[in-house]
Structure formats: C-alpha cells, structure tokens
Short mmCIF file of C-alpha atoms in Angstrom, two decimals:
data_model
loop_
_atom_site.label_atom_id
_atom_site.label_comp_id
_atom_site.label_asym_id
_atom_site.label_seq_id
_atom_site.Cartn_x
_atom_site.Cartn_y
_atom_site.Cartn_z
CA GLU A 900 10.68 37.74 11.67
CA VAL A 901 12.06 41.02 10.30
CA PRO A 902 14.24 42.21 11.82
CA PRO A 903 15.34 38.84 13.21
CA ARG A 904 14.63 38.39 16.91
CA VAL A 905 17.68 37.68 19.04
CA GLU A 906 17.36 35.98 22.42
CA TYR A 907 19.99 36.63 25.07
CA GLU A 908 20.58 34.62 28.21
CA LEU A 909 22.42 35.79 31.32
CA THR A 910 25.53 33.97 32.43
CA GLY A 911 25.71 32.46 35.91
CA ARG A 912 27.72 35.44 37.13
CA ALA A 913 25.20 37.89 35.73
CA LYS A 914 22.35 35.97 37.43
CA GLU A 915 24.17 36.42 40.75
CA LEU A 916 23.79 40.18 40.25
CA MET A 917 19.98 40.06 39.98
CA PRO A 918 19.32 40.71 43.70
CA ILE A 919 21.63 43.73 43.49
CA LEU A 920 19.88 45.00 40.37
CA GLY A 921 16.54 44.53 42.13
CA GLU A 922 17.67 46.60 45.11
CA LEU A 923 19.12 49.30 42.81
CA ALA A 924 15.76 49.44 41.03
CA ARG A 925 13.93 49.83 44.37
CA TRP A 926 16.32 52.59 45.46
CA GLY A 927 16.00 54.45 42.17
CA TYR A 928 12.24 54.10 42.18
CA GLU A 929 11.92 55.47 45.72
CA TRP A 930 14.12 58.46 44.93
CA ALA A 931 13.26 59.31 41.34
CA TRP A 932 9.67 58.17 40.64
CA THR A 933 7.39 60.62 38.86
CA ALA A 934 4.03 59.98 37.25
CA PRO A 935 4.38 59.14 33.56
CA ARG A 936 3.56 61.91 31.10
CA THR A 937 0.60 61.22 28.81
CA SER A 938 2.93 61.01 25.79
CA GLU A 939 5.41 58.72 27.57
CA ARG A 940 5.61 55.03 26.63
CA VAL A 941 5.79 52.96 29.80
CA ASP A 942 7.59 49.59 29.66
CA VAL A 943 5.86 47.71 32.48
CA GLY A 944 7.66 44.59 31.30
CA ALA A 945 10.92 46.02 32.62
CA ILE A 946 9.64 45.38 36.15
CA PHE A 947 8.70 41.79 35.32
CA ARG A 948 12.11 41.19 33.77
CA LEU A 949 13.64 42.14 37.15
CA ALA A 950 11.58 39.43 38.92
CA PRO A 951 14.63 37.25 39.65
CA GLY A 952 16.12 40.13 41.65
CA LEU A 953 12.89 41.32 43.27
CA LEU A 954 11.17 38.06 44.27
CA GLN A 955 13.80 36.43 46.46
CA ASP A 956 11.27 35.24 49.09
CA LEU A 957 8.46 34.09 46.83
CA ASP A 958 6.80 30.76 47.63
CA ASP A 959 7.28 27.88 45.21
CA GLY A 960 4.89 28.24 42.30
CA SER A 961 4.25 30.02 39.05
CA VAL A 962 2.42 33.21 38.14
CA GLU A 963 1.49 34.48 34.71
CA PHE A 964 1.46 38.27 34.40
CA THR A 965 -0.35 39.69 31.39
CA ILE A 966 -0.16 43.24 30.05
CA ASP A 967 -2.94 44.21 27.67
CA PRO A 968 -1.67 47.48 26.17
CA ASP A 969 -4.06 49.65 24.21
CA GLY A 970 -3.64 49.05 20.50
CA GLU A 971 -0.65 46.70 20.85
CA ASP A 972 -0.16 42.95 21.21
CA THR A 973 -0.83 41.41 24.60
CA VAL A 974 2.38 40.44 26.43
CA HIS A 975 2.68 37.52 28.87
CA TYR A 976 5.40 36.92 31.47
CA ALA A 977 5.75 33.47 33.05
CA VAL A 978 7.40 33.76 36.47
CA SER A 979 8.37 30.54 38.25
CA ALA A 980 9.76 30.35 41.76
CA SER A 981 11.48 27.52 43.57
CA ARG A 982 13.78 27.37 46.56
CA GLU A 983 16.78 27.62 44.23
CA GLN A 984 15.75 30.47 41.93
CA VAL A 985 13.16 32.68 40.30
CA THR A 986 12.94 32.67 36.53
CA VAL A 987 11.00 34.85 34.10
CA GLU A 988 10.23 34.18 30.47
CA GLU A 989 8.24 36.23 27.98
CA HIS A 990 5.45 33.84 26.94
CA ARG A 991 2.22 32.34 28.24
CA ALA A 992 2.69 30.13 31.30
CA GLU A 993 1.58 26.51 31.08
CA GLU A 994 -0.92 25.90 33.89
CA PRO A 995 0.27 28.64 36.27
CA ASP A 996 -0.79 28.60 39.92
CA ALA A 997 -2.00 32.19 39.58
CA ARG A 998 -2.72 34.73 36.86
CA VAL A 999 -2.65 38.51 37.10
CA SER A 1000 -3.70 40.67 34.17
CA GLY A 1001 -4.47 44.27 33.40
CA THR A 1002 -4.05 47.14 31.01
CA THR A 1003 -0.86 49.17 30.97
CA ALA A 1004 -2.69 51.89 32.95
CA ALA A 1005 -3.76 49.34 35.59
CA TRP A 1006 -0.17 48.09 35.94
CA VAL A 1007 1.21 51.64 36.20
CA ALA A 1008 -1.35 52.35 38.93
CA ALA A 1009 -0.44 49.12 40.74
CA PHE A 1010 3.27 49.91 40.70
CA SER A 1011 2.90 53.62 41.53
CA PRO A 1012 3.59 54.90 45.06
CA GLY A 1013 0.30 54.75 46.91
CA GLY A 1014 -1.23 52.87 44.00
CA GLY A 1015 -3.37 49.81 44.23
CA VAL A 1016 -4.18 46.58 42.49
CA ARG A 1017 -7.95 47.00 42.32
CA ASP A 1018 -7.92 47.31 38.51
CA LEU A 1019 -5.93 44.11 38.01
CA GLU A 1020 -7.67 40.78 37.54
CA ILE A 1021 -6.32 38.03 39.80
CA SER A 1022 -7.25 34.37 39.50
CA GLY A 1023 -5.95 31.11 40.90
CA ASP A 1024 -3.77 31.17 44.03
CA LYS A 1025 -4.52 34.73 45.20
CA ARG A 1026 -2.05 34.51 48.10
CA LEU A 1027 0.82 33.65 45.74
CA ALA A 1028 -0.28 36.37 43.29
CA ARG A 1029 -0.41 39.01 46.05
CA ARG A 1030 3.01 37.99 47.41
CA ALA A 1031 4.43 38.30 43.90
CA LEU A 1032 2.75 41.70 43.43
CA ASP A 1033 4.14 42.87 46.78
CA GLY A 1034 7.63 41.78 45.75
CA LEU A 1035 7.41 43.44 42.34
CA ALA A 1036 6.04 46.71 43.74
CA LEU A 1037 9.21 48.75 43.78
CA GLY A 1038 7.78 51.20 46.29
CA ALA A 1039 5.71 50.51 49.39
CA SER A 1040 4.24 47.06 49.96
CA ARG A 1041 0.63 46.45 48.90
CA SER A 1042 -0.10 43.96 51.68
CA ASN A 1043 -1.84 46.67 53.74
CA GLY A 1044 -5.24 45.11 53.04
CA GLU A 1045 -5.85 47.14 49.89
CA ALA A 1046 -5.39 43.98 47.84
CA ALA A 1047 -8.65 42.68 49.27
CA GLY A 1048 -10.40 44.91 46.76
CA THR A 1049 -9.02 43.07 43.75
CA ARG A 1050 -11.44 41.87 41.14
CA ALA A 1051 -11.97 38.16 40.96
CA ALA A 1052 -11.61 36.66 37.52
#
C-alpha cells in the first residue's frame, strides 16, 4: 500500500480515557453542532471510533456499522461489547448480532439533532442495534419511538 498504512493501538491508560472523550464529544456536539455545508467532507467514522467511550451500557453482542459513501469505498466498523469493554475495529464483522448500514447522508441525518434512523437499514438483533444507535447519537436519544420506522433489511 502506498503510502504504507500504519496501525496504532491505544495503551491501557489511553483506553481509560475513552469514557471522558465520549462525554467531551457529547458536550461539544450539543454546543457546537451545525449542519454540514454541501462542500464539507463528513467523517462519520469518527463517531464509530469513539464507540468505546460512548457505548458504556451496551448489551453483550456485536454490531457491524457500514457507511456507503457516494463514489468512495464502503467502510465497515465492527463494534463488540462485553461486560468488560467495548471495542471497535475498521473491518467487516464476522457473524455480527446486528447490522446497520446507510449512505453518508443517512448517517449524518441519523446523528443530527432531531434526526432519525429511517434511512438506515437495520437487520439482525434490532434491539441491540437501536441501543447502539442511541448510544452513538451524540445529541438526543433516538429511543422515542422514531426508530420503529426503520427499514427492515
């Protein structure tokens, strides 16, 4: 691969900071969120990479989140939760309990204040997927019944 890809891993001490980083992200989102400009590149993956700090109360299980950006390669995030920790890796999940996928625009809408998940495709354990989506939503929770309108895959 050119340039060579470099993988970094957090130390144990850095992993202890993830809940704090998650709360800082929530605070910043609530105070500084604005709709993206049409020319702005949105990195939805940044939210998934914060999963260890945002999904502290997620049930045991795994969810694959897929972003299908227009004109770019599809990106997959494998999020696994257990009583001890939440981990996220950038690759397809092997036999996840749930899958959630959508275009970049659908993810931006889902994570926007007052947004919804109706344009995301959810399959598998829908309860686990919705709990994960609620935890990742940096703004208000989506568990207000709006999720019932999600498309079945």
